[in-house]
């Protein structure tokens, strides 16, 4: 078993792990109770999953085929920067549009801060 | 063997796209649907990466970058629309 074979298996394990993380985040988006916890599932797990898959793709094409593909690296960096920003923006928009929290949640710091500013 | 492994990964991604389509159809509020659409975009990126591994070609790499940019722009536009009612504001003159 030479080095290229071993690296192919590492790529396969990375891709399978990333796909499993994506599936877990989709299950979280089905099962969790409100928007904010759904964001908590989808933003983190799906970002790590897609980064694992892209790192696996980059390793495959750079080790097996021998071409260093800068566009995949650029895509990894771009997703790592923009995905949490998108999650933050949509949760902020949802809060200001009046989407209610889960009824069992007991702490809402932004709400108390806003009320203190008004009074 | 590796072909089977990549196919299983593609199956997982497809399953997660189907689950988030359920959330898009059902989601009680607008941000729920936007979150699920963002997840569909992320899953499409990983599906394209797996397909380029299966076909053993780097021709689809631009599609990955393009989908990442378009998904981010769509999320930003939707969140601005939900928060303020407009996407592009006009300056006062």
mmCIF file of C-alpha atoms in Angstrom:
data_model
loop_
_atom_site.group_PDB
_atom_site.id
_atom_site.type_symbol
_atom_site.label_atom_id
_atom_site.label_comp_id
_atom_site.label_asym_id
_atom_site.label_seq_id
_atom_site.Cartn_x
_atom_site.Cartn_y
_atom_site.Cartn_z
ATOM 1 C CA UNK A 1 0.000 0.000 0.000
ATOM 2 C CA UNK A 2 1.818 3.094 -1.197
ATOM 3 C CA UNK A 3 1.410 6.729 -0.248
ATOM 4 C CA UNK A 4 -1.107 7.640 -2.955
ATOM 5 C CA UNK A 5 -3.400 4.801 -1.887
ATOM 6 C CA UNK A 6 -3.238 5.892 1.754
ATOM 7 C CA UNK A 7 -3.969 9.506 0.826
ATOM 8 C CA UNK A 8 -6.956 8.363 -1.249
ATOM 9 C CA UNK A 9 -8.347 6.641 1.822
ATOM 10 C CA UNK A 10 -7.750 9.749 3.941
ATOM 11 C CA UNK A 11 -9.676 11.765 1.333
ATOM 12 C CA UNK A 12 -12.489 9.243 1.431
ATOM 13 C CA UNK A 13 -12.734 9.410 5.219
ATOM 14 C CA UNK A 14 -12.712 13.231 5.138
ATOM 15 C CA UNK A 15 -15.492 13.304 2.537
ATOM 16 C CA UNK A 16 -17.608 10.789 4.429
ATOM 17 C CA UNK A 17 -17.137 12.709 7.695
ATOM 18 C CA UNK A 18 -18.159 15.963 6.022
ATOM 19 C CA UNK A 19 -21.250 14.401 4.494
ATOM 20 C CA UNK A 20 -22.186 12.936 7.885
ATOM 21 C CA UNK A 21 -21.820 16.381 9.484
ATOM 22 C CA UNK A 22 -24.064 17.880 6.789
ATOM 23 C CA UNK A 23 -26.674 15.196 7.461
ATOM 24 C CA UNK A 24 -26.484 15.893 11.205
ATOM 25 C CA UNK A 25 -27.058 19.599 10.606
ATOM 26 C CA UNK A 26 -30.070 18.820 8.418
ATOM 27 C CA UNK A 27 -31.515 16.603 11.167
ATOM 28 C CA UNK A 28 -30.910 19.473 13.581
ATOM 29 C CA UNK A 29 -32.767 21.854 11.315
ATOM 30 C CA UNK A 30 -35.728 19.489 11.354
ATOM 31 C CA UNK A 31 -35.822 18.704 15.052
ATOM 32 C CA UNK A 32 -34.800 21.870 16.919
ATOM 33 C CA UNK A 33 -37.586 24.109 18.233
ATOM 34 C CA UNK A 34 -36.917 27.692 17.092
ATOM 35 C CA UNK A 35 -35.016 29.733 14.522
ATOM 36 C CA UNK A 36 -32.027 30.523 16.691
ATOM 37 C CA UNK A 37 -31.255 26.953 17.682
ATOM 38 C CA UNK A 38 -31.784 25.889 14.079
ATOM 39 C CA UNK A 39 -29.190 28.465 13.075
ATOM 40 C CA UNK A 40 -26.927 27.107 15.784
ATOM 41 C CA UNK A 41 -27.172 23.690 14.137
ATOM 42 C CA UNK A 42 -26.996 24.686 10.498
ATOM 43 C CA UNK A 43 -24.277 27.341 10.567
ATOM 44 C CA UNK A 44 -21.620 25.493 12.543
ATOM 45 C CA UNK A 45 -22.082 21.863 11.536
ATOM 46 C CA UNK A 46 -22.711 22.538 7.858
ATOM 47 C CA UNK A 47 -19.737 24.899 7.630
ATOM 48 C CA UNK A 48 -17.397 22.322 9.153
ATOM 49 C CA UNK A 49 -18.870 19.619 6.915
ATOM 50 C CA UNK A 50 -18.452 21.502 3.675
ATOM 51 C CA UNK A 51 -14.942 22.558 4.698
ATOM 52 C CA UNK A 52 -14.021 18.919 5.364
ATOM 53 C CA UNK A 53 -15.347 17.916 1.940
ATOM 54 C CA UNK A 54 -13.511 20.755 0.177
ATOM 55 C CA UNK A 55 -10.255 19.984 2.007
ATOM 56 C CA UNK A 56 -10.658 16.362 0.916
ATOM 57 C CA UNK A 57 -11.179 17.460 -2.687
ATOM 58 C CA UNK A 58 -8.135 19.734 -2.529
ATOM 59 C CA UNK A 59 -5.983 16.921 -1.126
ATOM 60 C CA UNK A 60 -7.219 14.508 -3.788
ATOM 61 C CA UNK A 61 -6.439 16.778 -6.713
ATOM 62 C CA UNK A 62 -3.116 17.969 -5.295
ATOM 63 C CA UNK A 63 -1.726 14.553 -4.291
ATOM 64 C CA UNK A 64 -3.241 12.161 -6.803
ATOM 65 C CA UNK A 65 -3.393 14.357 -9.891
ATOM 66 C CA UNK A 66 -0.585 16.669 -8.869
ATOM 67 C CA UNK A 67 -2.152 20.061 -9.574
ATOM 68 C CA UNK A 68 -2.447 22.526 -6.706
ATOM 69 C CA UNK A 69 -5.851 24.084 -7.207
ATOM 70 C CA UNK A 70 -5.959 27.556 -5.697
ATOM 71 C CA UNK A 71 -9.666 28.012 -6.395
ATOM 72 C CA UNK A 72 -10.649 25.289 -3.944
ATOM 73 C CA UNK A 73 -8.509 26.967 -1.266
ATOM 74 C CA UNK A 74 -10.178 30.278 -2.080
ATOM 75 C CA UNK A 75 -13.606 28.630 -1.773
ATOM 76 C CA UNK A 76 -12.640 27.159 1.634
ATOM 77 C CA UNK A 77 -11.517 30.557 2.938
ATOM 78 C CA UNK A 78 -14.581 32.293 1.503
ATOM 79 C CA UNK A 79 -17.024 29.826 3.073
ATOM 80 C CA UNK A 80 -15.204 30.008 6.393
ATOM 81 C CA UNK A 81 -15.508 33.809 6.413
ATOM 82 C CA UNK A 82 -19.006 34.307 5.034
ATOM 83 C CA UNK A 83 -21.073 31.506 6.547
ATOM 84 C CA UNK A 84 -21.028 32.797 10.182
ATOM 85 C CA UNK A 85 -21.670 36.326 8.895
ATOM 86 C CA UNK A 86 -24.746 35.112 7.030
ATOM 87 C CA UNK A 87 -25.989 33.302 10.114
ATOM 88 C CA UNK A 88 -25.510 36.393 12.255
ATOM 89 C CA UNK A 89 -27.365 38.603 9.763
ATOM 90 C CA UNK A 90 -30.365 36.329 9.436
ATOM 91 C CA UNK A 91 -30.716 35.762 13.179
ATOM 92 C CA UNK A 92 -30.526 39.538 13.777
ATOM 93 C CA UNK A 93 -33.144 40.157 11.073
ATOM 94 C CA UNK A 94 -35.382 37.497 12.585
ATOM 95 C CA UNK A 95 -35.075 38.994 16.062
ATOM 96 C CA UNK A 96 -35.887 42.493 14.897
ATOM 97 C CA UNK A 97 -38.768 41.214 12.775
ATOM 98 C CA UNK A 98 -40.280 39.771 15.956
ATOM 99 C CA UNK A 99 -39.759 36.022 15.571
ATOM 100 C CA UNK A 100 -40.398 34.615 19.019
ATOM 101 C CA UNK A 101 -37.970 32.481 20.973
ATOM 102 C CA UNK A 102 -38.712 28.947 22.113
ATOM 103 C CA UNK A 103 -41.226 29.104 24.947
ATOM 104 C CA UNK A 104 -38.948 27.218 27.346
ATOM 105 C CA UNK A 105 -36.068 29.681 26.951
ATOM 106 C CA UNK A 106 -35.574 31.750 30.079
ATOM 107 C CA UNK A 107 -33.000 34.375 29.199
ATOM 108 C CA UNK A 108 -33.302 37.173 26.624
ATOM 109 C CA UNK A 109 -30.536 39.696 27.202
ATOM 110 C CA UNK A 110 -31.192 41.746 24.082
ATOM 111 C CA UNK A 111 -34.829 42.259 25.062
ATOM 112 C CA UNK A 112 -33.956 43.541 28.560
ATOM 113 C CA UNK A 113 -31.274 45.799 27.136
ATOM 114 C CA UNK A 114 -33.689 47.313 24.639
ATOM 115 C CA UNK A 115 -36.287 47.910 27.361
ATOM 116 C CA UNK A 116 -33.701 49.570 29.590
ATOM 117 C CA UNK A 117 -32.691 51.866 26.759
ATOM 118 C CA UNK A 118 -36.293 52.905 26.164
ATOM 119 C CA UNK A 119 -37.047 53.768 29.788
ATOM 120 C CA UNK B 1 -14.442 0.693 -2.970
ATOM 121 C CA UNK B 2 -13.726 4.415 -2.894
ATOM 122 C CA UNK B 3 -16.455 4.824 -5.503
ATOM 123 C CA UNK B 4 -18.950 3.284 -3.071
ATOM 124 C CA UNK B 5 -17.688 5.575 -0.304
ATOM 125 C CA UNK B 6 -18.185 8.705 -2.424
ATOM 126 C CA UNK B 7 -21.621 7.450 -3.464
ATOM 127 C CA UNK B 8 -22.605 6.994 0.176
ATOM 128 C CA UNK B 9 -21.427 10.556 0.890
ATOM 129 C CA UNK B 10 -23.511 11.857 -2.045
ATOM 130 C CA UNK B 11 -26.492 9.918 -0.684
ATOM 131 C CA UNK B 12 -26.063 11.600 2.720
ATOM 132 C CA UNK B 13 -25.927 15.026 1.072
ATOM 133 C CA UNK B 14 -29.061 14.268 -0.962
ATOM 134 C CA UNK B 15 -30.871 13.152 2.168
ATOM 135 C CA UNK B 16 -29.930 16.357 3.960
ATOM 136 C CA UNK B 17 -31.158 18.448 0.994
ATOM 137 C CA UNK B 18 -34.484 16.613 1.191
ATOM 138 C CA UNK B 19 -34.719 17.250 4.956
ATOM 139 C CA UNK B 20 -34.067 20.962 4.502
ATOM 140 C CA UNK B 21 -36.670 21.072 1.707
ATOM 141 C CA UNK B 22 -39.142 19.839 4.308
ATOM 142 C CA UNK B 23 -38.157 22.759 6.532
ATOM 143 C CA UNK B 24 -38.560 25.190 3.607
ATOM 144 C CA UNK B 25 -42.060 23.883 2.951
ATOM 145 C CA UNK B 26 -43.169 23.809 6.580
ATOM 146 C CA UNK B 27 -41.117 26.484 8.382
ATOM 147 C CA UNK B 28 -43.434 28.706 10.431
ATOM 148 C CA UNK B 29 -41.585 31.965 9.850
ATOM 149 C CA UNK B 30 -39.637 33.609 7.050
ATOM 150 C CA UNK B 31 -36.137 33.328 8.647
ATOM 151 C CA UNK B 32 -36.665 29.568 9.008
ATOM 152 C CA UNK B 33 -37.008 29.284 5.250
ATOM 153 C CA UNK B 34 -33.964 31.480 4.649
ATOM 154 C CA UNK B 35 -31.867 29.339 7.005
ATOM 155 C CA UNK B 36 -32.993 26.194 5.219
ATOM 156 C CA UNK B 37 -32.222 27.729 1.812
ATOM 157 C CA UNK B 38 -28.743 28.646 3.029
ATOM 158 C CA UNK B 39 -28.278 25.036 4.122
ATOM 159 C CA UNK B 40 -29.416 23.853 0.672
ATOM 160 C CA UNK B 41 -26.762 26.103 -0.891
ATOM 161 C CA UNK B 42 -24.034 24.702 1.368
ATOM 162 C CA UNK B 43 -25.164 21.154 0.580
ATOM 163 C CA UNK B 44 -25.103 21.881 -3.162
ATOM 164 C CA UNK B 45 -21.498 23.055 -2.834
ATOM 165 C CA UNK B 46 -20.503 19.806 -1.153
ATOM 166 C CA UNK B 47 -22.481 17.763 -3.697
ATOM 167 C CA UNK B 48 -20.605 19.438 -6.552
ATOM 168 C CA UNK B 49 -17.287 18.714 -4.803
ATOM 169 C CA UNK B 50 -18.243 15.035 -4.457
ATOM 170 C CA UNK B 51 -19.344 14.875 -8.100
ATOM 171 C CA UNK B 52 -16.022 16.321 -9.211
ATOM 172 C CA UNK B 53 -14.300 13.626 -7.124
ATOM 173 C CA UNK B 54 -16.491 10.938 -8.720
ATOM 174 C CA UNK B 55 -15.871 12.158 -12.280
ATOM 175 C CA UNK B 56 -12.175 12.878 -11.476
ATOM 176 C CA UNK B 57 -12.122 16.308 -13.076
ATOM 177 C CA UNK B 58 -11.398 19.847 -11.855
ATOM 178 C CA UNK B 59 -13.776 21.463 -14.349
ATOM 179 C CA UNK B 60 -16.435 22.148 -11.717
ATOM 180 C CA UNK B 61 -14.274 24.046 -9.254
ATOM 181 C CA UNK B 62 -15.471 27.448 -10.472
ATOM 182 C CA UNK B 63 -19.027 26.321 -9.816
ATOM 183 C CA UNK B 64 -18.144 25.742 -6.142
ATOM 184 C CA UNK B 65 -16.773 29.270 -5.726
ATOM 185 C CA UNK B 66 -19.662 30.811 -7.655
ATOM 186 C CA UNK B 67 -22.298 28.972 -5.605
ATOM 187 C CA UNK B 68 -20.616 30.074 -2.371
ATOM 188 C CA UNK B 69 -20.707 33.725 -3.450
ATOM 189 C CA UNK B 70 -24.295 33.544 -4.723
ATOM 190 C CA UNK B 71 -25.543 31.804 -1.580
ATOM 191 C CA UNK B 72 -23.948 34.453 0.655
ATOM 192 C CA UNK B 73 -25.370 37.298 -1.441
ATOM 193 C CA UNK B 74 -28.830 35.730 -1.351
ATOM 194 C CA UNK B 75 -28.733 35.365 2.435
ATOM 195 C CA UNK B 76 -27.600 38.968 2.916
ATOM 196 C CA UNK B 77 -30.298 40.284 0.568
ATOM 197 C CA UNK B 78 -33.029 38.246 2.268
ATOM 198 C CA UNK B 79 -31.981 39.341 5.754
ATOM 199 C CA UNK B 80 -31.899 43.002 4.715
ATOM 200 C CA UNK B 81 -35.349 42.595 3.212
ATOM 201 C CA UNK B 82 -36.742 40.946 6.357
ATOM 202 C CA UNK B 83 -35.206 43.549 8.662
ATOM 203 C CA UNK B 84 -35.882 46.784 6.782
ATOM 204 C CA UNK B 85 -38.339 46.011 3.997
ATOM 205 C CA UNK B 86 -35.947 47.170 1.280
ATOM 206 C CA UNK B 87 -32.806 45.567 -0.100
ATOM 207 C CA UNK B 88 -31.060 48.604 -1.579
ATOM 208 C CA UNK B 89 -31.659 51.830 0.305
ATOM 209 C CA UNK B 90 -31.918 55.166 -1.438
ATOM 210 C CA UNK B 91 -30.039 58.120 -0.016
ATOM 211 C CA UNK B 92 -31.898 61.180 1.038
ATOM 212 C CA UNK B 93 -31.419 64.102 -1.253
#
